[in-house]
Tab-separated table of C-alpha atoms and ligand atoms in Angstrom:
chain	number	residue	atom	x	y	z
A	4	UNK	CA	72.188	73.899	71.319
A	5	UNK	CA	71.029	72.314	74.586
A	6	UNK	CA	74.591	71.174	75.406
A	7	UNK	CA	75.682	74.793	75.851
A	8	UNK	CA	76.533	75.646	79.452
A	9	UNK	CA	74.379	78.411	80.920
A	10	UNK	CA	76.719	80.835	82.650
A	11	UNK	CA	76.324	84.049	84.681
A	12	UNK	CA	79.264	86.403	85.239
A	13	UNK	CA	79.287	88.522	88.390
A	14	UNK	CA	81.835	91.336	88.045
A	15	UNK	CA	82.021	91.127	84.239
A	16	UNK	CA	83.645	94.574	83.873
A	17	UNK	CA	86.707	93.758	85.999
A	18	UNK	CA	90.045	92.165	85.210
A	19	UNK	CA	88.796	88.587	85.765
A	20	UNK	CA	85.407	89.335	84.201
A	21	UNK	CA	86.889	90.628	80.930
A	22	UNK	CA	89.359	87.704	80.749
A	23	UNK	CA	86.420	85.341	81.241
A	24	UNK	CA	84.561	87.103	78.414
A	25	UNK	CA	87.594	86.432	76.159
A	26	UNK	CA	87.494	82.737	77.086
A	27	UNK	CA	83.741	82.551	76.425
A	28	UNK	CA	84.050	84.283	73.046
A	29	UNK	CA	86.991	82.004	72.100
A	30	UNK	CA	85.038	78.867	73.054
A	31	UNK	CA	82.931	78.998	69.892
A	32	UNK	CA	79.505	78.517	71.326
A	33	UNK	CA	80.224	76.461	74.445
A	34	UNK	CA	78.186	78.900	76.578
A	35	UNK	CA	74.874	80.715	76.769
A	36	UNK	CA	75.372	83.818	78.873
A	37	UNK	CA	72.518	84.493	81.315
A	38	UNK	CA	73.253	87.338	83.739
A	39	UNK	CA	76.177	89.775	83.715
A	40	UNK	CA	76.772	92.281	86.530
A	41	UNK	CA	78.942	95.220	87.558
A	42	UNK	CA	79.304	97.693	90.421
A	43	UNK	CA	78.883	101.068	88.732
A	44	UNK	CA	80.382	101.105	85.238
A	45	UNK	CA	77.179	101.242	83.141
A	46	UNK	CA	78.908	101.854	79.818
A	47	UNK	CA	81.209	98.854	80.113
A	48	UNK	CA	78.477	96.622	81.556
A	49	UNK	CA	76.205	97.381	78.608
A	50	UNK	CA	79.052	96.803	76.143
A	51	UNK	CA	79.900	93.418	77.719
A	52	UNK	CA	76.230	92.366	77.862
A	53	UNK	CA	75.850	93.113	74.147
A	54	UNK	CA	79.127	91.388	73.167
A	55	UNK	CA	78.261	88.284	75.192
A	56	UNK	CA	74.575	88.298	74.078
A	57	UNK	CA	73.534	88.092	77.728
A	58	UNK	CA	69.866	87.780	78.705
A	59	UNK	CA	70.120	90.276	81.560
A	60	UNK	CA	72.471	92.888	83.012
A	61	UNK	CA	72.398	94.017	86.645
A	62	UNK	CA	74.181	97.043	88.081
A	63	UNK	CA	74.788	97.209	91.849
A	64	UNK	CA	74.159	100.947	92.144
A	65	UNK	CA	70.394	101.424	92.136
A	66	UNK	CA	70.352	104.958	90.692
A	67	UNK	CA	72.045	103.684	87.518
A	68	UNK	CA	69.067	101.580	86.407
A	69	UNK	CA	67.719	104.099	83.869
A	70	UNK	CA	70.999	104.655	81.979
A	71	UNK	CA	71.496	100.870	81.884
A	72	UNK	CA	67.948	100.347	80.528
A	73	UNK	CA	68.541	103.058	77.913
A	74	UNK	CA	71.793	101.411	76.737
A	75	UNK	CA	70.207	97.966	76.382
A	76	UNK	CA	66.689	98.738	75.108
A	77	UNK	CA	67.576	98.178	71.438
A	78	UNK	CA	69.126	94.762	72.128
A	79	UNK	CA	66.306	93.027	74.017
A	80	UNK	CA	68.535	92.585	77.093
A	81	UNK	CA	66.741	92.964	80.439
A	82	UNK	CA	68.151	95.401	83.005
A	83	UNK	CA	67.949	95.538	86.789
A	84	UNK	CA	69.742	97.361	89.600
A	85	UNK	CA	70.506	97.241	93.324
A	86	UNK	CA	72.009	94.842	95.835
A	87	UNK	CA	68.828	92.782	96.157
A	88	UNK	CA	68.516	92.474	92.374
A	89	UNK	CA	72.078	91.145	92.305
A	90	UNK	CA	71.249	88.460	94.879
A	91	UNK	CA	68.060	87.461	93.066
A	92	UNK	CA	69.877	87.312	89.714
A	93	UNK	CA	72.490	84.961	91.232
A	94	UNK	CA	69.723	82.482	92.018
A	95	UNK	CA	68.302	82.521	88.467
A	96	UNK	CA	68.722	79.217	86.589
A	97	UNK	CA	72.290	78.601	85.348
A	98	UNK	CA	74.771	75.733	85.236
A	99	UNK	CA	77.607	77.913	86.473
A	100	UNK	CA	78.183	81.324	88.048
A	101	UNK	CA	81.573	83.006	87.769
A	102	UNK	CA	82.143	84.981	90.991
A	103	UNK	CA	84.469	87.851	89.963
A	104	UNK	CA	83.259	90.720	92.158
A	105	UNK	CA	86.012	92.192	94.357
A	106	UNK	CA	85.617	92.103	98.137
A	107	UNK	CA	83.320	90.778	100.853
A	108	UNK	CA	80.422	92.435	98.989
A	109	UNK	CA	80.369	89.370	96.695
A	110	UNK	CA	79.301	87.042	99.515
A	111	UNK	CA	75.486	87.215	99.162
A	112	UNK	CA	75.303	86.441	95.424
A	113	UNK	CA	77.699	83.481	95.834
A	114	UNK	CA	75.611	82.151	98.708
A	115	UNK	CA	72.391	82.582	96.704
A	116	UNK	CA	73.820	80.575	93.790
A	117	UNK	CA	75.192	77.785	96.007
A	118	UNK	CA	71.878	77.480	97.849
A	119	UNK	CA	70.174	76.912	94.495
A	120	UNK	CA	72.665	74.152	93.655
A	121	UNK	CA	74.442	76.250	91.000
A	122	UNK	CA	78.169	75.508	90.614
A	123	UNK	CA	80.339	78.545	91.344
A	124	UNK	CA	83.683	79.186	89.651
A	125	UNK	CA	85.198	81.373	92.349
A	126	UNK	CA	87.784	84.119	91.848
A	127	UNK	CA	86.252	86.432	94.493
A	128	UNK	CA	88.429	85.250	97.395
A	129	UNK	CA	87.356	87.669	100.158
A	130	UNK	CA	83.988	85.918	100.854
A	131	UNK	CA	85.847	82.588	101.093
A	132	UNK	CA	88.273	84.093	103.603
A	133	UNK	CA	85.566	85.741	105.701
A	134	UNK	CA	82.786	83.152	105.433
A	135	UNK	CA	84.412	80.060	103.934
A	136	UNK	CA	82.904	77.485	106.298
A	137	UNK	CA	79.394	78.880	105.598
A	138	UNK	CA	79.902	78.738	101.815
A	139	UNK	CA	81.343	75.215	101.947
A	140	UNK	CA	78.398	74.063	104.106
A	141	UNK	CA	75.886	75.582	101.655
A	142	UNK	CA	77.628	73.823	98.743
A	143	UNK	CA	77.639	70.472	100.573
A	144	UNK	CA	73.930	70.849	101.369
A	145	UNK	CA	72.804	71.621	97.815
A	146	UNK	CA	75.393	69.471	96.013
A	147	UNK	CA	76.858	72.509	94.182
A	148	UNK	CA	80.598	72.627	93.480
A	149	UNK	CA	83.026	75.451	94.180
A	150	UNK	CA	85.564	75.485	91.330
A	151	UNK	CA	88.742	77.463	92.121
A	152	UNK	CA	89.729	80.199	89.637
A	153	UNK	CA	92.517	81.818	91.675
A	154	UNK	CA	95.594	80.545	89.813
A	155	UNK	CA	97.210	78.834	92.830
A	156	UNK	CA	94.044	77.074	93.942
A	157	UNK	CA	93.184	76.129	90.399
A	158	UNK	CA	96.689	74.629	90.096
A	159	UNK	CA	96.174	72.624	93.304
A	160	UNK	CA	92.746	71.511	92.066
A	161	UNK	CA	94.314	70.253	88.811
A	162	UNK	CA	96.881	68.024	90.594
A	163	UNK	CA	94.788	67.057	93.647
A	164	UNK	CA	94.009	63.322	93.939
A	165	UNK	CA	90.912	63.183	96.124
A	166	UNK	CA	91.146	59.368	96.414
A	167	UNK	CA	94.619	59.869	97.973
A	168	UNK	CA	93.609	62.733	100.282
A	169	UNK	CA	95.169	60.973	103.298
A	170	UNK	CA	98.480	60.690	101.370
A	171	UNK	CA	98.753	64.433	100.808
A	172	UNK	CA	101.654	65.693	102.930
A	173	UNK	CA	101.177	69.365	102.117
A	174	UNK	CA	100.169	71.941	99.557
A	175	UNK	CA	102.679	74.599	98.460
A	176	UNK	CA	101.258	77.894	97.223
A	177	UNK	CA	103.717	79.812	95.084
A	178	UNK	CA	103.992	83.606	95.302
A	179	UNK	CA	105.694	85.977	92.895
A	180	UNK	CA	106.641	88.157	95.868
A	181	UNK	CA	104.975	91.188	94.283
A	182	UNK	CA	106.598	94.473	93.230
A	183	UNK	CA	108.332	95.087	96.594
A	184	UNK	CA	109.998	91.689	97.060
A	185	UNK	CA	113.482	93.237	97.141
A	186	UNK	CA	112.585	96.668	98.548
A	187	UNK	CA	113.821	97.818	101.941
A	188	UNK	CA	111.501	98.731	104.793
A	189	UNK	CA	112.368	102.415	104.218
A	190	UNK	CA	111.448	102.208	100.532
A	191	UNK	CA	108.164	100.429	101.294
A	192	UNK	CA	107.258	103.080	103.856
A	193	UNK	CA	107.197	105.669	101.059
A	194	UNK	CA	105.588	103.446	98.396
A	195	UNK	CA	102.876	105.158	96.341
A	196	UNK	CA	99.635	103.600	95.032
A	197	UNK	CA	101.131	103.745	91.502
A	198	UNK	CA	104.178	101.708	92.583
A	199	UNK	CA	102.084	99.252	94.588
A	200	UNK	CA	99.767	98.563	91.648
A	201	UNK	CA	102.560	97.850	89.110
A	202	UNK	CA	102.812	94.093	89.437
A	203	UNK	CA	105.825	92.519	87.688
A	204	UNK	CA	104.008	89.434	86.267
A	205	UNK	CA	100.226	89.869	86.414
A	206	UNK	CA	97.821	92.585	85.281
A	207	UNK	CA	94.985	92.766	87.842
A	208	UNK	CA	92.436	95.026	89.537
A	209	UNK	CA	93.723	97.695	91.985
A	210	UNK	CA	92.743	95.956	95.242
A	211	UNK	CA	94.425	92.615	94.525
A	212	UNK	CA	97.477	94.457	93.142
A	213	UNK	CA	97.966	96.228	96.492
A	214	UNK	CA	97.319	92.900	98.266
A	215	UNK	CA	100.124	91.355	96.209
A	216	UNK	CA	102.491	94.140	97.236
A	217	UNK	CA	101.781	93.649	100.974
A	218	UNK	CA	101.686	89.850	100.481
A	219	UNK	CA	98.184	90.012	101.961
A	220	UNK	CA	97.082	88.352	98.733
A	221	UNK	CA	99.089	85.247	99.666
A	222	UNK	CA	97.786	85.513	103.226
A	223	UNK	CA	94.190	85.518	101.932
A	224	UNK	CA	95.138	82.586	99.682
A	225	UNK	CA	96.418	80.524	102.629
A	226	UNK	CA	92.981	80.884	104.259
A	227	UNK	CA	91.278	80.275	100.890
A	228	UNK	CA	93.241	77.011	100.474
A	229	UNK	CA	92.429	75.858	104.010
A	230	UNK	CA	88.769	76.367	103.227
A	231	UNK	CA	88.554	74.987	99.653
A	232	UNK	CA	90.670	71.895	100.327
A	233	UNK	CA	89.759	71.400	103.998
A	234	UNK	CA	93.397	71.544	105.127
A	235	UNK	CA	94.870	72.423	108.538
A	236	UNK	CA	97.258	75.436	108.479
A	237	UNK	CA	100.342	73.256	109.039
A	238	UNK	CA	99.692	71.520	105.700
A	239	UNK	CA	99.826	74.788	103.727
A	240	UNK	CA	103.179	76.290	102.828
A	241	UNK	CA	104.143	79.384	100.825
A	242	UNK	CA	107.200	79.607	98.575
A	243	UNK	CA	108.430	82.688	96.735
A	244	UNK	CA	108.802	81.844	93.037
A	245	UNK	CA	109.399	85.152	91.220
A	246	UNK	CA	109.011	83.713	87.692
A	247	UNK	CA	105.317	82.699	88.264
A	248	UNK	CA	105.617	79.621	86.029
A	249	UNK	CA	104.682	76.978	88.603
A	250	UNK	CA	101.322	78.082	89.941
A	251	UNK	CA	101.297	75.719	92.966
A	252	UNK	CA	102.223	72.188	94.046
A	253	UNK	CA	100.818	69.217	95.938
A	254	UNK	CA	103.330	67.071	97.867
A	255	UNK	CA	102.381	63.400	98.415
A	256	UNK	CA	103.733	61.152	101.183
A	257	UNK	CA	105.518	58.920	98.612
A	258	UNK	CA	107.771	61.876	97.735
A	259	UNK	CA	105.965	62.826	94.511
A	260	UNK	CA	105.481	66.548	94.000
A	261	UNK	CA	102.837	67.436	91.391
A	262	UNK	CA	102.917	70.934	89.931
A	263	UNK	CA	100.797	72.822	87.435
A	264	UNK	CA	102.693	75.165	85.104
A	265	UNK	CA	101.687	77.791	82.590
A	266	UNK	CA	102.043	81.377	81.432
A	267	UNK	CA	101.045	84.153	83.897
A	268	UNK	CA	97.675	84.483	82.173
A	269	UNK	CA	94.424	84.201	84.140
A	270	UNK	CA	92.629	82.948	81.028
A	271	UNK	CA	94.150	79.495	81.668
A	272	UNK	CA	92.698	78.905	85.159
A	273	UNK	CA	89.473	80.641	84.078
A	274	UNK	CA	89.142	78.298	81.062
A	275	UNK	CA	89.837	75.305	83.316
A	276	UNK	CA	87.174	76.267	85.847
A	277	UNK	CA	84.575	77.256	83.234
A	278	UNK	CA	85.158	74.157	81.116
A	279	UNK	CA	85.495	71.655	83.979
A	280	UNK	CA	85.355	68.674	83.718
A	281	UNK	CA	86.239	69.250	80.027
A	282	UNK	CA	89.084	71.462	78.793
A	283	UNK	CA	88.511	74.568	76.678
A	284	UNK	CA	90.838	76.668	74.536
A	285	UNK	CA	91.805	79.721	76.611
A	286	UNK	CA	93.058	81.955	73.805
A	287	UNK	CA	96.345	82.326	75.736
A	288	UNK	CA	99.907	81.461	74.762
A	289	UNK	CA	101.504	78.093	75.537
A	290	UNK	CA	104.529	77.936	77.804
A	291	UNK	CA	107.751	77.727	75.788
A	292	UNK	CA	110.061	75.590	77.908
A	293	UNK	CA	113.234	76.312	75.932
A	294	UNK	CA	112.712	80.071	76.319
A	295	UNK	CA	112.120	79.826	80.045
A	296	UNK	CA	114.588	81.324	82.548
A	297	UNK	CA	115.759	79.292	85.564
A	298	UNK	CA	113.003	78.604	88.085
A	299	UNK	CA	113.896	79.710	91.608
A	300	UNK	CA	112.242	79.207	94.985
A	301	UNK	CA	112.844	80.775	98.375
A	302	UNK	CA	111.129	80.805	101.755
A	303	UNK	CA	109.083	83.978	102.424
A	304	UNK	CA	110.357	86.582	104.864
A	305	UNK	CA	107.684	86.631	107.596
A	306	UNK	CA	109.312	89.589	109.389
A	307	UNK	CA	109.300	91.805	106.305
A	308	UNK	CA	105.830	90.668	105.186
A	309	UNK	CA	103.801	90.199	108.414
A	310	UNK	CA	100.565	89.524	106.466
A	311	UNK	CA	101.495	85.849	106.110
A	312	UNK	CA	101.883	85.415	109.862
A	313	UNK	CA	98.504	87.105	110.363
A	314	UNK	CA	96.875	84.524	108.070
A	315	UNK	CA	98.211	81.515	109.998
A	316	UNK	CA	97.304	83.191	113.297
A	317	UNK	CA	93.764	83.904	112.050
A	318	UNK	CA	93.285	80.346	110.836
A	319	UNK	CA	94.276	79.026	114.263
A	320	UNK	CA	92.011	81.521	116.036
A	321	UNK	CA	88.977	80.746	113.885
A	322	UNK	CA	86.373	82.402	111.651
A	323	UNK	CA	85.974	85.654	113.660
A	324	UNK	CA	89.675	86.433	113.183
A	325	UNK	CA	89.405	85.650	109.446
A	326	UNK	CA	86.493	88.109	109.115
A	327	UNK	CA	88.536	90.758	110.978
A	328	UNK	CA	91.664	90.222	108.868
A	329	UNK	CA	89.704	90.618	105.645
A	330	UNK	CA	87.545	93.580	106.702
A	331	UNK	CA	90.471	95.580	108.132
A	332	UNK	CA	92.505	94.909	105.006
A	333	UNK	CA	89.693	96.037	102.661
A	334	UNK	CA	89.289	99.313	104.583
A	335	UNK	CA	93.056	99.883	104.807
A	336	UNK	CA	93.721	99.155	101.106
A	337	UNK	CA	91.036	101.659	100.156
A	338	UNK	CA	92.540	104.257	102.534
A	339	UNK	CA	95.977	103.651	100.974
A	340	UNK	CA	94.624	103.961	97.414
A	341	UNK	CA	92.873	107.201	98.503
A	342	UNK	CA	96.280	108.391	99.882
A	343	UNK	CA	94.931	108.667	103.432
A	344	UNK	CA	97.522	106.263	104.918
A	345	UNK	CA	100.995	105.025	104.026
A	346	UNK	CA	101.698	101.597	102.561
A	347	UNK	CA	103.019	99.951	105.733
A	348	UNK	CA	100.069	101.280	107.763
A	349	UNK	CA	97.866	98.756	105.918
A	350	UNK	CA	99.494	96.022	108.005
A	351	UNK	CA	99.162	98.052	111.230
A	352	UNK	CA	95.421	98.290	110.562
A	353	UNK	CA	95.137	94.522	110.174
A	354	UNK	CA	97.278	93.840	113.247
A	355	UNK	CA	95.138	96.255	115.273
A	356	UNK	CA	91.895	94.591	114.131
A	357	UNK	CA	93.166	91.134	115.061
A	358	UNK	CA	94.106	92.401	118.533
A	359	UNK	CA	90.679	93.990	118.961
A	360	UNK	CA	88.874	90.821	117.928
A	361	UNK	CA	90.882	88.895	120.450
A	362	UNK	CA	90.559	91.451	123.230
A	363	UNK	CA	87.414	93.524	122.934
A	364	UNK	CA	84.983	91.863	120.568
A	365	UNK	CA	82.926	88.794	121.264
A	366	UNK	CA	84.841	85.559	120.804
A	367	UNK	CA	81.723	83.998	119.304
A	368	UNK	CA	82.422	82.903	115.773
A	369	UNK	CA	79.835	83.927	113.170
A	370	UNK	CA	77.500	81.053	112.352
A	371	UNK	CA	75.329	82.749	109.738
A	372	UNK	CA	75.835	85.185	106.870
A	373	UNK	CA	74.091	87.872	108.958
A	374	UNK	CA	76.527	87.340	111.840
A	375	UNK	CA	79.501	87.510	109.434
A	376	UNK	CA	78.154	90.763	107.976
A	377	UNK	CA	77.635	92.215	111.451
A	378	UNK	CA	81.191	91.413	112.523
A	379	UNK	CA	82.576	92.600	109.153
A	380	UNK	CA	80.804	95.914	109.699
A	381	UNK	CA	82.043	96.281	113.304
A	382	UNK	CA	85.643	95.721	112.180
A	383	UNK	CA	85.245	98.234	109.326
A	384	UNK	CA	84.042	100.874	111.805
A	385	UNK	CA	86.860	100.215	114.270
A	386	UNK	CA	89.462	100.233	111.470
A	387	UNK	CA	88.146	103.569	110.172
A	388	UNK	CA	88.437	105.054	113.669
A	389	UNK	CA	91.966	103.582	114.017
A	390	UNK	CA	92.861	105.326	110.735
A	391	UNK	CA	91.290	108.630	111.908
A	392	UNK	CA	93.297	108.488	115.144
A	393	UNK	CA	96.498	107.784	113.217
A	394	UNK	CA	95.967	110.624	110.757
A	395	UNK	CA	94.989	112.969	113.631
A	396	UNK	CA	98.188	112.029	115.526
A	397	UNK	CA	100.168	112.594	112.342
A	398	UNK	CA	98.645	116.070	111.915
A	399	UNK	CA	99.400	116.926	115.574
A	400	UNK	CA	103.057	115.876	115.126
A	401	UNK	CA	103.327	117.994	111.957
A	402	UNK	CA	101.826	121.034	113.742
A	403	UNK	CA	104.156	120.598	116.776
A	404	UNK	CA	107.298	120.342	114.636
A	405	UNK	CA	106.475	123.407	112.527
B	524	LIG	P1	88.426	94.406	89.458
B	524	LIG	O1	88.480	95.554	90.403
B	524	LIG	O2	89.155	94.497	88.179
B	524	LIG	O3	86.882	94.045	89.123
B	524	LIG	C1	85.924	93.950	90.133
B	524	LIG	C2	84.535	93.717	89.588
B	524	LIG	O4	83.603	93.740	90.691
B	524	LIG	C3	84.057	94.790	88.604
B	524	LIG	O5	83.227	94.205	87.619
B	524	LIG	C4	83.217	95.738	89.478
B	524	LIG	O6	82.225	96.433	88.760
B	524	LIG	C5	82.588	94.739	90.453
B	524	LIG	N1	82.268	95.347	91.739
B	524	LIG	C6	83.083	96.128	92.494
B	524	LIG	N2	82.454	96.506	93.620
B	524	LIG	C7	81.206	95.970	93.563
B	524	LIG	C8	80.088	95.999	94.430
B	524	LIG	N3	80.101	96.690	95.583
B	524	LIG	N4	78.973	95.323	94.069
B	524	LIG	C9	78.938	94.638	92.914
B	524	LIG	N5	79.975	94.571	92.055
B	524	LIG	C10	81.087	95.224	92.381
B	524	LIG	O7	88.914	93.130	90.302
B	524	LIG	P2	89.633	91.800	89.759
B	524	LIG	O8	91.096	92.003	89.744
B	524	LIG	O9	88.939	91.291	88.531
B	524	LIG	O10	89.353	90.787	90.964
B	524	LIG	C11	88.079	90.214	91.205
B	524	LIG	C12	88.221	89.143	92.297
B	524	LIG	O11	89.032	88.076	91.775
B	524	LIG	C13	88.934	89.650	93.551
B	524	LIG	O12	88.373	89.043	94.681
B	524	LIG	C14	90.367	89.179	93.373
B	524	LIG	O13	91.044	88.954	94.594
B	524	LIG	C15	90.164	87.858	92.618
B	524	LIG	N6	91.301	87.456	91.763
B	524	LIG	C16	91.723	88.291	90.769
B	524	LIG	C17	92.811	87.923	89.971
B	524	LIG	C18	93.281	88.805	88.850
B	524	LIG	O14	94.187	88.416	88.113
B	524	LIG	N7	92.708	89.975	88.639
B	524	LIG	C19	93.468	86.700	90.198
B	524	LIG	C20	92.994	85.882	91.223
B	524	LIG	C21	91.904	86.259	92.001
B	525	LIG	MG1	96.328	84.020	93.212
């Protein structure tokens, strides 16, 4: 019994969280589940806590404590609620924490776990983008490991030879290209949230689905790779690979190119990160090579998908720009999903925030979590007012042309 890994799952009700629960249930007793958390879905959180036999469930929204307690009372599972409870629960003893919350909001719990020396299997990419250097420093200090769950970074991790770090020429992140790969600018301008969230290869949460459609997901992943593997931007390349069979590649100076392949099923990278350094069954299908279509690769179109250029620019400008890119994108994606702005305006919001960081905001890069949060908040406020101005202008034009 003592060889079971103690695991906590932050964001257990989401797309990654439920896939991780499948892996844990398929592992036949490899894990003891400690804490499970969610944002506001009490019913699903309680159901997952009971299925996984967790010790404790925490809901981010404080006013939902009583319904959570009521749902769990008969099962002897402790309940807690609120942002602070989430941070404290992340520091409770565990061998591994799966970070599967969406957005910058996941930063504090990840930091709390790393500071306690708890390994973190990380899917929640936004905190890495906005505060990567701080998270990496905390991990180095405590000796905790950050294990990549994002499929591309997990692929790189699987074929990365640390002893030959100096012989790594570059890393190539593959991208499916998302649902709008072959759409025209005019079509994208009118894209609806329903169209933007229908990904051709992967089934994911709404925010990352929109990010895939704008290619902001790949942009965030370029910054994520720079941070996780300590690489300069010129050593990170992106290739469009619509079949999503090769999940990423590492190119060595001797001409060898090592790739990791598999089905488009997040249970594989999740099983790898949760089982590391062992391998676990994932419950997913195996790749059938004879049934595979031809694998194709093409360079991304930076003019059509400006998000990629923003990522390289932000990496060169430093952490403040990375915070701005992420915060503006989170606000803009939400505004698009709420039908307040059009699809292409998401990129205008990010471009505007990067200009503002360069021009108007302090050039000082955040050196603490508090400073990152302060800058994140400033950029959210300025992006909201950018959106209000845009929608106001739009209304004025409509009134004038009537
Ligand atoms: P999702 O929307 O399906 O789930 C998000 C989870 O976070 C839910 O459990 C939700 O309750 C919780 N949550 C939301 N807001 C919260 C808040 N304010 N406080 C606390 N908890 C909150 O998202 P997802 O698709 O599972 O993605 C999770 C993370 O993993 C994202 O950062 C995403 O970029 C990354 N990721 C996802 C996939 C994928 O296939 N879904 C692949 C790679 C990386
Ligand atoms: Mg990915």
